[in-house]
PDB file of C-alpha atoms in Angstrom:
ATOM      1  CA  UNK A   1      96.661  49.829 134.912  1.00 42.00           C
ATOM      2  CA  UNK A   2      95.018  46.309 133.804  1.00 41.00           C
ATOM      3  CA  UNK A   3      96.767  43.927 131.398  1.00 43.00           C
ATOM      4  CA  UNK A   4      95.529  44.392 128.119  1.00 45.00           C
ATOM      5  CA  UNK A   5      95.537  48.207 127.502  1.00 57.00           C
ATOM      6  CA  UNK A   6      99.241  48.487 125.980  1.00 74.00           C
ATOM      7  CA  UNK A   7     101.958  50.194 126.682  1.00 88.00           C
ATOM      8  CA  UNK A   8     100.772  53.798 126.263  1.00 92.00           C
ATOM      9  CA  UNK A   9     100.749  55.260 129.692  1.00 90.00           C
ATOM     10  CA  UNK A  10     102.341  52.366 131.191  1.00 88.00           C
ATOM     11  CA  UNK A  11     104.557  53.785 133.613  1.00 86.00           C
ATOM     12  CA  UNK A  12     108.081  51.716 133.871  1.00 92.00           C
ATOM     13  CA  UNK A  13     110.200  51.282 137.278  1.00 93.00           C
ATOM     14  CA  UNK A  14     111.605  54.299 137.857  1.00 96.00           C
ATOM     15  CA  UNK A  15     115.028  54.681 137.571  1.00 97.00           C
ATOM     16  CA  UNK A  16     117.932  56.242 140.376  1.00 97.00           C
ATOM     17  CA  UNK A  17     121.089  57.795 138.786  1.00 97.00           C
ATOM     18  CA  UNK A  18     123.810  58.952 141.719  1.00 98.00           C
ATOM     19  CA  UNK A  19     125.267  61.663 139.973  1.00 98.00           C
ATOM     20  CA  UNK A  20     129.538  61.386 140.578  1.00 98.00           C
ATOM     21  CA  UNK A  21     131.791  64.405 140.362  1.00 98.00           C
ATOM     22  CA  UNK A  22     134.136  62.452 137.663  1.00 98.00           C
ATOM     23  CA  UNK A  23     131.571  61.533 135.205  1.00 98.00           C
ATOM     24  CA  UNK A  24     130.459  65.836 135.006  1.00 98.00           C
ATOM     25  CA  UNK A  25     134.022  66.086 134.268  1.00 98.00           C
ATOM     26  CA  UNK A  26     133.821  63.227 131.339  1.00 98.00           C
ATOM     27  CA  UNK A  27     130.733  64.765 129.852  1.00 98.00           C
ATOM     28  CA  UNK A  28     131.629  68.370 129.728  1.00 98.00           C
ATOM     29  CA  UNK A  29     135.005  67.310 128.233  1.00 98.00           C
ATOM     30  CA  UNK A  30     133.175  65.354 125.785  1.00 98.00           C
ATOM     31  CA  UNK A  31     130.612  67.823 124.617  1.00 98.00           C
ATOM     32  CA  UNK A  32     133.329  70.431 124.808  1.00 97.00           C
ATOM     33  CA  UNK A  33     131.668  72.714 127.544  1.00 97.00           C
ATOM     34  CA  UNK A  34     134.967  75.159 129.116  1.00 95.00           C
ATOM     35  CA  UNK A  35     132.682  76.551 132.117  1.00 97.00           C
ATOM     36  CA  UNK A  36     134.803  75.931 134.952  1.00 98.00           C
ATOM     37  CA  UNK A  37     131.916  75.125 137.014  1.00 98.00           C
ATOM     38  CA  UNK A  38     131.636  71.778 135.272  1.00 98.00           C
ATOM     39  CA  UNK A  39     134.947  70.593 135.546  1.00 98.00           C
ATOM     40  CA  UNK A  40     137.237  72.789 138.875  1.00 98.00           C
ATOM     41  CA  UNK A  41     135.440  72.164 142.145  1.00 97.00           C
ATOM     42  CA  UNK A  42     137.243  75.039 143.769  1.00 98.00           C
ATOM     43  CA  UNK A  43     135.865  77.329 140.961  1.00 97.00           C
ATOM     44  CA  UNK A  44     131.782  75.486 141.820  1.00 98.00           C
ATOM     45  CA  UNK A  45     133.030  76.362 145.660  1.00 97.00           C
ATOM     46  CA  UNK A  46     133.820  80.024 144.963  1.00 97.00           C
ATOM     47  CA  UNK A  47     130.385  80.432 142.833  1.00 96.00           C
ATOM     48  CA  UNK A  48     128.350  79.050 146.170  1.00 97.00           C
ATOM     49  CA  UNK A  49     128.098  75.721 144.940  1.00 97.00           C
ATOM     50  CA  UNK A  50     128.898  72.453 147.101  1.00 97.00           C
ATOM     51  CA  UNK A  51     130.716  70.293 144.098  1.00 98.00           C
ATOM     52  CA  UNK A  52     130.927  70.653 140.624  1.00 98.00           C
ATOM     53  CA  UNK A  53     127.563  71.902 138.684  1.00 98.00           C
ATOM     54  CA  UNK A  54     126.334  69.708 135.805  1.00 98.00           C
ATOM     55  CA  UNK A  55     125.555  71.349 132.372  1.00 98.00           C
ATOM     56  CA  UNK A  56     121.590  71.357 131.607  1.00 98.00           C
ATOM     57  CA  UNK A  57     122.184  68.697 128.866  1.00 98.00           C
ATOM     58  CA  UNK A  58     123.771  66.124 131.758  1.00 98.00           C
ATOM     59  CA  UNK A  59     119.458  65.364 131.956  1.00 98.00           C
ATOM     60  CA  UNK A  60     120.990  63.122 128.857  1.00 97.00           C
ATOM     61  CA  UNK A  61     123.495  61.314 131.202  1.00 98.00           C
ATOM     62  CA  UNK A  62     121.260  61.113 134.610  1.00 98.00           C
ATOM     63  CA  UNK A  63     117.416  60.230 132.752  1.00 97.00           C
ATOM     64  CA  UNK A  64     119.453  57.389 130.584  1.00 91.00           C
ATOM     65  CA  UNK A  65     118.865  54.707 132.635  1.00 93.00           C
ATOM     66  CA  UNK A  66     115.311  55.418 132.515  1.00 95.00           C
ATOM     67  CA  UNK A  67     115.256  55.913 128.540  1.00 93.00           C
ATOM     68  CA  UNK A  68     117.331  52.458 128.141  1.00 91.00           C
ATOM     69  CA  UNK A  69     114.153  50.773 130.421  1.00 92.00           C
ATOM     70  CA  UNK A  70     111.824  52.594 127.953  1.00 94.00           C
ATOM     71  CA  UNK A  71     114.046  51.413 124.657  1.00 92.00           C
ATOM     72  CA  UNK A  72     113.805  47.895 125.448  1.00 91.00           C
ATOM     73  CA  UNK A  73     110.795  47.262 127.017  1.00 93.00           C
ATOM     74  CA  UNK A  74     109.673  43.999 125.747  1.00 92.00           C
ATOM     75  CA  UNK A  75     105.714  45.045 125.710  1.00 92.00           C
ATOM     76  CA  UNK A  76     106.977  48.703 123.748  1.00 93.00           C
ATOM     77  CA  UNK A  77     108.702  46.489 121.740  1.00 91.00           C
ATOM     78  CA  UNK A  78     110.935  49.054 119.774  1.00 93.00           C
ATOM     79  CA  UNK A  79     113.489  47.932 116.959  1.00 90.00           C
ATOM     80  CA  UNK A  80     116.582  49.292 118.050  1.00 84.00           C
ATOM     81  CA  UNK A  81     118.689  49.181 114.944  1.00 81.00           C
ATOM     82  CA  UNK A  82     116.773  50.993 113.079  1.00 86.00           C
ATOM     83  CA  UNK A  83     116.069  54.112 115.963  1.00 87.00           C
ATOM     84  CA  UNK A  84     116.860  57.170 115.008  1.00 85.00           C
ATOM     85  CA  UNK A  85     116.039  60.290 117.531  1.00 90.00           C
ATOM     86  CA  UNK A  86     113.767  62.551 115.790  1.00 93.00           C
ATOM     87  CA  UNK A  87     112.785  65.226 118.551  1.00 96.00           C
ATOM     88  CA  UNK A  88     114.399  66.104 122.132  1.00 97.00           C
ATOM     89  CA  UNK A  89     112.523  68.954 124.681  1.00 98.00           C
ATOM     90  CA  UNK A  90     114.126  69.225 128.121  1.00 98.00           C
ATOM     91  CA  UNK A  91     112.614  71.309 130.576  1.00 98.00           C
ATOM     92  CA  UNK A  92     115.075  72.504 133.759  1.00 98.00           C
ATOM     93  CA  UNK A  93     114.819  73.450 137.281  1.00 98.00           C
ATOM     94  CA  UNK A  94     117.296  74.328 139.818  1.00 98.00           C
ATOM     95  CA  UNK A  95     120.587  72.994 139.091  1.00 98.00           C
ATOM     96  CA  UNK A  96     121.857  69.157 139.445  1.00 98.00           C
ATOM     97  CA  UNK A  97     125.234  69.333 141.677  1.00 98.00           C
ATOM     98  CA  UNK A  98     127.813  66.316 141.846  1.00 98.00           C
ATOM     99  CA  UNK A  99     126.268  63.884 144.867  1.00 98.00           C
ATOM    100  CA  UNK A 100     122.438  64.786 143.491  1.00 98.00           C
ATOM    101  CA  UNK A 101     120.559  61.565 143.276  1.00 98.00           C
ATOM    102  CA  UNK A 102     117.982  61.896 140.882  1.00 98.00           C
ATOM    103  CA  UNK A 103     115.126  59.705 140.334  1.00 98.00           C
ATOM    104  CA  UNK A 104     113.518  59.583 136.613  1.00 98.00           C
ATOM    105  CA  UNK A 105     110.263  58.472 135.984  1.00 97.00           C
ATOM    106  CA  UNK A 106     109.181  57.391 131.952  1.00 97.00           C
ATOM    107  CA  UNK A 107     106.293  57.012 130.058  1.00 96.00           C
ATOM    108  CA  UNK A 108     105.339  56.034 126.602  1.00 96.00           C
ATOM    109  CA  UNK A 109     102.636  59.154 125.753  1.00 96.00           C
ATOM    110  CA  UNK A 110     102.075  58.349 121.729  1.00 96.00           C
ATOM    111  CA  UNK A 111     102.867  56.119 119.155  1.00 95.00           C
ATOM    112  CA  UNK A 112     102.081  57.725 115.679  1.00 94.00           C
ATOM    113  CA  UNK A 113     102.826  56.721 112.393  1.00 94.00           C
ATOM    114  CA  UNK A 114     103.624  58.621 109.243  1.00 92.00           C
ATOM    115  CA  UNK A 115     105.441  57.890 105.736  1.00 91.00           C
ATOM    116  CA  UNK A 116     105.642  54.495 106.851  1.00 90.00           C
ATOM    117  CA  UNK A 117     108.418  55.488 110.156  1.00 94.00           C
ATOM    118  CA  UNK A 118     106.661  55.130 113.686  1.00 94.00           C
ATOM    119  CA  UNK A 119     107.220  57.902 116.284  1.00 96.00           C
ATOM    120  CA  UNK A 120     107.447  57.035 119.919  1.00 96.00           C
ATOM    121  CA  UNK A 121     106.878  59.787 122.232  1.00 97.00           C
ATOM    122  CA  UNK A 122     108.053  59.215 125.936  1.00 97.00           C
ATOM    123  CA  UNK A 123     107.248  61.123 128.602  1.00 97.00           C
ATOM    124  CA  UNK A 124     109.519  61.764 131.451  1.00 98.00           C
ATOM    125  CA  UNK A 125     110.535  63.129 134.831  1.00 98.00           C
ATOM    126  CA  UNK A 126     113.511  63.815 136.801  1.00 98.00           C
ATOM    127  CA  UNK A 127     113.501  64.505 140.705  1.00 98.00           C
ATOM    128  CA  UNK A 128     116.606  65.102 143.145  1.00 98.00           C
ATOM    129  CA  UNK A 129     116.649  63.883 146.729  1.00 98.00           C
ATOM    130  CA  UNK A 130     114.505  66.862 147.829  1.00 98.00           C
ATOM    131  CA  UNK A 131     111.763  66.256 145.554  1.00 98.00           C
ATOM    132  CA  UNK A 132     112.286  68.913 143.670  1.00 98.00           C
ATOM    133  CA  UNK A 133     111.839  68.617 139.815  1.00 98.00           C
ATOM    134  CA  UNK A 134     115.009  69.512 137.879  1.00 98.00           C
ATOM    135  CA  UNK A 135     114.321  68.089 134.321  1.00 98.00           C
ATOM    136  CA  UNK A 136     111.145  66.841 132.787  1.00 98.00           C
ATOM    137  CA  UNK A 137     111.684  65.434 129.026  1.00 98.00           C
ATOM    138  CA  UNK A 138     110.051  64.862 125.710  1.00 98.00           C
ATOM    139  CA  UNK A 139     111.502  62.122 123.895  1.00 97.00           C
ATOM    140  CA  UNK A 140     110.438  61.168 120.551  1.00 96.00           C
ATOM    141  CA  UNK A 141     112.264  58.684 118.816  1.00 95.00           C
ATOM    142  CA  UNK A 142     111.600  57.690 114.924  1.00 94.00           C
ATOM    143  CA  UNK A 143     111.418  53.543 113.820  1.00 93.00           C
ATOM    144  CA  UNK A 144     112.342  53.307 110.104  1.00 88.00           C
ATOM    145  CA  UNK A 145     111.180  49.689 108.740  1.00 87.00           C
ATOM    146  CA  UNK A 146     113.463  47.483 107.448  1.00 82.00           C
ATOM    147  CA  UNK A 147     113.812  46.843 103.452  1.00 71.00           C
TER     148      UNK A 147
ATOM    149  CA  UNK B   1     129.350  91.343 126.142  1.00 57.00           C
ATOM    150  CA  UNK B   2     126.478  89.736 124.303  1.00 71.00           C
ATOM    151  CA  UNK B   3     123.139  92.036 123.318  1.00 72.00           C
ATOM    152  CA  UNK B   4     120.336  90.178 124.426  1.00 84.00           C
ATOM    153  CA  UNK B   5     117.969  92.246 122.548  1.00 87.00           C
ATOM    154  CA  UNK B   6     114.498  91.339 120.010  1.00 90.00           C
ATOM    155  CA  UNK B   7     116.276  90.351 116.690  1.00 90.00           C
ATOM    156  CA  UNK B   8     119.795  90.196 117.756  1.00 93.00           C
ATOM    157  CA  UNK B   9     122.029  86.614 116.881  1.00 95.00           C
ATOM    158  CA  UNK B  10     124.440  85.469 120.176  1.00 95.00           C
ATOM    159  CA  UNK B  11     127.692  84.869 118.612  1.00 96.00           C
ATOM    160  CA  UNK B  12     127.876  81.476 116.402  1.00 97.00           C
ATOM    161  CA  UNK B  13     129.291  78.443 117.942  1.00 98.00           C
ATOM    162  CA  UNK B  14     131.542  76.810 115.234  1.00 98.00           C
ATOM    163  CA  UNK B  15     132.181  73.038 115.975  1.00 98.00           C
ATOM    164  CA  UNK B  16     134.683  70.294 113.970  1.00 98.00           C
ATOM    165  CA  UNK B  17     133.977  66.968 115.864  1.00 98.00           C
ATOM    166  CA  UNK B  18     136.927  64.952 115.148  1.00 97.00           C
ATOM    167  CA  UNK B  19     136.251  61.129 114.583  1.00 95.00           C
ATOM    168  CA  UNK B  20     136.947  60.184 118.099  1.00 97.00           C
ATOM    169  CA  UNK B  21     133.818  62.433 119.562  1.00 98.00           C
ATOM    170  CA  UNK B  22     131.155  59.624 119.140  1.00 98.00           C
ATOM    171  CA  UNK B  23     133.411  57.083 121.310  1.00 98.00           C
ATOM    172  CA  UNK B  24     133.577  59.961 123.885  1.00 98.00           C
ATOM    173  CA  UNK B  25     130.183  60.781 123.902  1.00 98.00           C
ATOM    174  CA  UNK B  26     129.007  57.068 124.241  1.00 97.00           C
ATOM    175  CA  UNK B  27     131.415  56.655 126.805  1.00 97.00           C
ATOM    176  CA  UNK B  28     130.197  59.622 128.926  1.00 97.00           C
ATOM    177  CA  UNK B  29     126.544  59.323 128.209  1.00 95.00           C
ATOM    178  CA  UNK B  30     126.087  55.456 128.229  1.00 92.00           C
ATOM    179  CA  UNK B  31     124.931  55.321 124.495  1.00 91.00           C
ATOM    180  CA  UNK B  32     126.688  52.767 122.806  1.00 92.00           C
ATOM    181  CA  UNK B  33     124.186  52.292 119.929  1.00 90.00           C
ATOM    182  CA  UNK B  34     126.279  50.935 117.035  1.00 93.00           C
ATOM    183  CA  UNK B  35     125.310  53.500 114.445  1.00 92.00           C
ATOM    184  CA  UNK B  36     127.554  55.857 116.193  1.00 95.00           C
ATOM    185  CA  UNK B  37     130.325  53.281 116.790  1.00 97.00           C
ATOM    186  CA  UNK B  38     130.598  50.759 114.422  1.00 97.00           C
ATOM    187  CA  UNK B  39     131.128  52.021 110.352  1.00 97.00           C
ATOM    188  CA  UNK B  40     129.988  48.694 108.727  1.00 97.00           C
ATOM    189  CA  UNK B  41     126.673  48.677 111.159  1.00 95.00           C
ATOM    190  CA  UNK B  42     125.500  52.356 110.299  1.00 94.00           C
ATOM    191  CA  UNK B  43     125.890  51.426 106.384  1.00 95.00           C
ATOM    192  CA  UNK B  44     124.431  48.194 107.022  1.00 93.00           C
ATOM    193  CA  UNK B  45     121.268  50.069 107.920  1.00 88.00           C
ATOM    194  CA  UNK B  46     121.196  52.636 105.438  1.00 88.00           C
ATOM    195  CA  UNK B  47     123.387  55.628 107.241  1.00 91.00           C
ATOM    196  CA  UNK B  48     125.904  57.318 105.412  1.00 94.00           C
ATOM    197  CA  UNK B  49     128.161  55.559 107.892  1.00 96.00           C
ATOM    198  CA  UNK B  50     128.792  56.467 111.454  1.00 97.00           C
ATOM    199  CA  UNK B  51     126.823  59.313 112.918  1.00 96.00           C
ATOM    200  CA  UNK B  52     127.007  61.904 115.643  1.00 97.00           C
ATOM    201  CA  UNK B  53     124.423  61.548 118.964  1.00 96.00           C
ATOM    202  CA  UNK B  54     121.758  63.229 118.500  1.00 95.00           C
ATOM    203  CA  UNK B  55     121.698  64.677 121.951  1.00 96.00           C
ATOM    204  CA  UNK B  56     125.575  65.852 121.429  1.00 97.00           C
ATOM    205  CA  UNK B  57     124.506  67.969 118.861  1.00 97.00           C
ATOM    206  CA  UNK B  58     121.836  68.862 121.246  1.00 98.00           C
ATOM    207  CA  UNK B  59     124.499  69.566 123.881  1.00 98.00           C
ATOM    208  CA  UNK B  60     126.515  71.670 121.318  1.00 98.00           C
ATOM    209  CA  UNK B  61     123.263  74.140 120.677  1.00 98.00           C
ATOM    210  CA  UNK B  62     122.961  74.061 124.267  1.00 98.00           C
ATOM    211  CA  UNK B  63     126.210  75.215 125.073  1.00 98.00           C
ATOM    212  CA  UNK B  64     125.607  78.048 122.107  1.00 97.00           C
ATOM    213  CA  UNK B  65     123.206  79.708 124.772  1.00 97.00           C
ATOM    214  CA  UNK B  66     125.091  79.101 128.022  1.00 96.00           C
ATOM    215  CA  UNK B  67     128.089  80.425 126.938  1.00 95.00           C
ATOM    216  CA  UNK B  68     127.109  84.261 126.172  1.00 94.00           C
ATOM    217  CA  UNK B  69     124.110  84.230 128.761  1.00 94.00           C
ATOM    218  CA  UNK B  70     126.208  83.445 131.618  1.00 94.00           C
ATOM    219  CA  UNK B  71     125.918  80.044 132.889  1.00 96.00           C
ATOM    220  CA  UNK B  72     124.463  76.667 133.399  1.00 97.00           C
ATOM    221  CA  UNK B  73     121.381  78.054 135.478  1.00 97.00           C
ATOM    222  CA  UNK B  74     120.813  80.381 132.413  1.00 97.00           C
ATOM    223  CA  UNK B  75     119.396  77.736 130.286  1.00 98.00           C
ATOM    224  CA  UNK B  76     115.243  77.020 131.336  1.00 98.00           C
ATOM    225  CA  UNK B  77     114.042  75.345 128.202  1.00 98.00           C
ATOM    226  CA  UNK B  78     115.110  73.819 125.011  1.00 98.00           C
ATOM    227  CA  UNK B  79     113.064  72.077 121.851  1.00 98.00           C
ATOM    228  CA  UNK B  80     114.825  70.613 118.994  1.00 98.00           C
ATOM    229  CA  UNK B  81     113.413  68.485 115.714  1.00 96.00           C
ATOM    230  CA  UNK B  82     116.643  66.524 114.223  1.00 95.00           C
ATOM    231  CA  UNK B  83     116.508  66.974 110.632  1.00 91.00           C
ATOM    232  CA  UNK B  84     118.961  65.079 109.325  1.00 88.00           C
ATOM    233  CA  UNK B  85     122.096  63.134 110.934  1.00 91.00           C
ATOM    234  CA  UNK B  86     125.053  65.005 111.526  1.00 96.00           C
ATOM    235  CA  UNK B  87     128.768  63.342 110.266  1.00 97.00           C
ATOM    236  CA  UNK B  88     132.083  63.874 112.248  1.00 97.00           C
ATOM    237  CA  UNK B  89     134.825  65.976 110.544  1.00 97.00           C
ATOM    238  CA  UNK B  90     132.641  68.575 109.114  1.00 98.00           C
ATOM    239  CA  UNK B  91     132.031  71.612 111.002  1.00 98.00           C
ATOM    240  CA  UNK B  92     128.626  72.496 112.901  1.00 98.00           C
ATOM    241  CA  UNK B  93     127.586  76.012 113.489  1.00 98.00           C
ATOM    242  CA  UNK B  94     125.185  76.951 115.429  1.00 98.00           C
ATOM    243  CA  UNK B  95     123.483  80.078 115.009  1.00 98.00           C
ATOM    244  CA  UNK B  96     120.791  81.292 117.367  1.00 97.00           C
ATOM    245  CA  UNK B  97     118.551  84.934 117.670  1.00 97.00           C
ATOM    246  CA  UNK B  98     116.232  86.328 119.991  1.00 96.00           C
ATOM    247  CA  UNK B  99     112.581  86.155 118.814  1.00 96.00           C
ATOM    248  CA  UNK B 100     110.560  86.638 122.096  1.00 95.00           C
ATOM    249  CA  UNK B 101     111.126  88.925 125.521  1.00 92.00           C
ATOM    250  CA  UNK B 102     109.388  88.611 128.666  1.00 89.00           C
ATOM    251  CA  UNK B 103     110.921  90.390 131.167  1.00 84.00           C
ATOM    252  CA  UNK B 104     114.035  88.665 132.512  1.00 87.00           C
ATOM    253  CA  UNK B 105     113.467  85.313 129.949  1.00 93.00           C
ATOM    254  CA  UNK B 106     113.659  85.776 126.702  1.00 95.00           C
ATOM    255  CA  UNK B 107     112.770  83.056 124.033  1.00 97.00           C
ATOM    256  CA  UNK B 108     115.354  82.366 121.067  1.00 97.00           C
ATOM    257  CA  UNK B 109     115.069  80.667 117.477  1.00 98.00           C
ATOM    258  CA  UNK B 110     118.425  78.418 117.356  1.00 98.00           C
ATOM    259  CA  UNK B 111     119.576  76.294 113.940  1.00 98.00           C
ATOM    260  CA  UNK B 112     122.843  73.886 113.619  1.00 98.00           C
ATOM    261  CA  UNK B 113     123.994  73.520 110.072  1.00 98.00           C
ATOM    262  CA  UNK B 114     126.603  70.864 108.415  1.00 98.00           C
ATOM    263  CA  UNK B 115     127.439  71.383 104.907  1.00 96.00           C
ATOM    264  CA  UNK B 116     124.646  73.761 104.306  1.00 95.00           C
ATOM    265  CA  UNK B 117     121.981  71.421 105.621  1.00 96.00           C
ATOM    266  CA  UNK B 118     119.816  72.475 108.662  1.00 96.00           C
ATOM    267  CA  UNK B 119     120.445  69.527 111.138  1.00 96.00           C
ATOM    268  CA  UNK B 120     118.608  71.184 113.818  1.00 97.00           C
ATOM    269  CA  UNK B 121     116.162  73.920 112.189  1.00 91.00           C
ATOM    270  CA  UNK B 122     113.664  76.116 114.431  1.00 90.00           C
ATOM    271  CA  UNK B 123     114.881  74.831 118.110  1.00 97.00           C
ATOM    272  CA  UNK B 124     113.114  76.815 120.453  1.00 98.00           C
ATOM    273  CA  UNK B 125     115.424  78.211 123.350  1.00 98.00           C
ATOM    274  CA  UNK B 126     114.198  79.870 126.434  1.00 98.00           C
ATOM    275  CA  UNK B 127     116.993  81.201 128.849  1.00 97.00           C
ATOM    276  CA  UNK B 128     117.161  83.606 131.641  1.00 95.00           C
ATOM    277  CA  UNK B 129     120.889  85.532 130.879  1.00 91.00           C
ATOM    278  CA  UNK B 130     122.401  87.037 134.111  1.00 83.00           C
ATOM    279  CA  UNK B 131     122.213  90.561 132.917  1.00 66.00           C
ATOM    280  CA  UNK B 132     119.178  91.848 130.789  1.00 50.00           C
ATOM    281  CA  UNK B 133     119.532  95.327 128.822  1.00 47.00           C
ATOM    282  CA  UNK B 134     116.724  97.301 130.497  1.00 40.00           C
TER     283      UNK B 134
END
C-alpha cells in the first residue's frame, strides 16, 4: 500500500509467539481456570493431547505481541493512557497445545468517532505452524480525550 | 449435568478477585498498562482507581461456558461489549442462557455483573458442549 493512505488497512509485521508449557500454567492459574488439561500434562496425555492444552482466551496471551505492535504504532498513533477496551470477539479453531508457534497477523479496519471517544477497530489473525487458523480477533479499543 | 436446552441458564460463575489478580493477570498476559497496576495513575486519569483487564473478565465469562459444556474445544465463538470497568474485591457473576440451537452448536446470551451493574451485557457465546440432549 502507497505512503499517504493512512493506517487503515495497513497491515503491521506479523508477530510469532512460541507458546511454553509454564506460561499455560501461569495464565490458567491467573484467570482461575481448574481444567486439568491446562495445568497436569499427564492429565493433556491421557485426553490424546501431546502437552498441556491452552484455554480459548490464551488468543489474549499468544496475539499480544501483535496487539502491542498495533497499540503503538507511531503512524496509528493511539494515546495509551487514556485506552480503555470497549469490545473483544475471538473466533477459535482447533486447539493451541504447549510447543504451538503461532503467527498473528493485525490490522487497523476502522477508526470511528462518537461522544467525543474514538474507537479503533483492529483486525486480526492467528495461525499455528501448520497453517491452520486457530483464532481470528476483533479488537476495538475506545480513546477518551484528555480534560 | 448441565441442560443445554432453548431457554435454560448454565450454572452462574461467582467470582471475588482479590487485589492481587491484576498483578497476576499482567504478569501472565504481558499487559502492564498502569490503570490496572498503579492506584494514583488510574485516578490520575479519571478511573475509580485501579481496574480489572478487560480480557480477564473476558476469560472469567469464558470459563462460565467451558466449565459445564465440557472443555476447552467446547468454546467456538465469543462477542463481548465492556460496559463499564470492573473493580477487584467485589464479586462478578456471570450468568449465561441458551438463546439459539443448531444442531450440535448452540448460541448463548452471557452477562457479568458487579454491584448490580452489567459489566459485560448481551455477549454472544457460541459453543459446541460434548453431549447435546437429543
Amino acid at each position: 500500500m502507497s505512503a499517504g493512505t493512512g493506517p487503515i488497512g495497513r497491515a503491521l509485521p506479523p508477530q510469532h509467539y512460541t507458546v511454553e508449557r509454564e506460561k499455560i500454567r501461569e495464565y490458567a492459574l491467573a484467570v482461575g481456570e481448574t481444567n486439568p488439561l491446562h495445568l497436569e500434562p499427564d492429565a493433556a496425555h491421557a485426553a490424546g493431547y501431546d502437552d498441556l492444552v491452552a484455554p480459548p482466551m490464551f488468543a489474549a496471551v499468544y496475539a499480544g505481541p501483535a496487539f502491542a505492535e498495533a497499540m503503538f504504532d507511531p503512524e496509528i498513533g493511539i494515546d495509551f493512557a487514556m485506552l480503555v477496551h470497549g469490545a473483544q470477539e475471538f473466533d477459535w479453531g482447533p486447539l493451541v497445545i504447549a510447543g504451538d508457534q503461532i503467527t498473528t497477523e493485525i490490522l487497523l479496519a476502522a477508526i470511528n468517532e462518537r461522544a467525543g471517544l474514538k474507537f479503533y477497530v483492529f483486525n486480526s489473525s492467528s495461525r499455528n505452524q501448520r497453517d491452520e487458523e486457530v483464532c481470528r480477533g476483533i479488537w476495538t479499543v475506545i480513546v477518551r480525550p484528555r480534560e | 449435568m448441565t441442560a443445554f436446552e432453548l431457554g435454560s441458564e448454565l450454572p452462574t460463575l461467582r467470582v471475588t478477585p482479590d487485589g492481587e489478580v491484576m498483578a497476576r493477570y499482567a504478569g501472565a498476559s504481558g499487559d502492564f498498562n498502569p490503570i490496572h497496576l498503579d492506584e494514583e495513575f488510574a485516578k490520575s486519569v479519571g478511573l475509580p482507581g485501579r481496574v480489572l483487564h478487560g480480557l480477564y473478565t473476558m476469560a472469567l465469562l469464558a470459563r462460565a461456558q467451558t466449565e459445564p459444556a465440557g472443555g476447552p474445544e467446547t468454546l467456538k465463538r465469543l462477542a463481548v461489549t465492556f460496559r463499564g470497568v470492573a473493580l477487584p474485591e467485589h464479586e462478578i457473576t456471570i450468568t449465561s442462557m441458551v438463546s439459539e440451537q443448531h444442531e450440535g452448536r448452540l448460541v448463548l446470551t452471557a452477562t457479568a455483573t458487579q454491584q448490580g451493574k452489567a459489566i459485560i451485557r448481551n455477549a454472544t457465546v457460541e459453543i459446541e458442549p460434548r453431549s447435546v440432549p437429543a
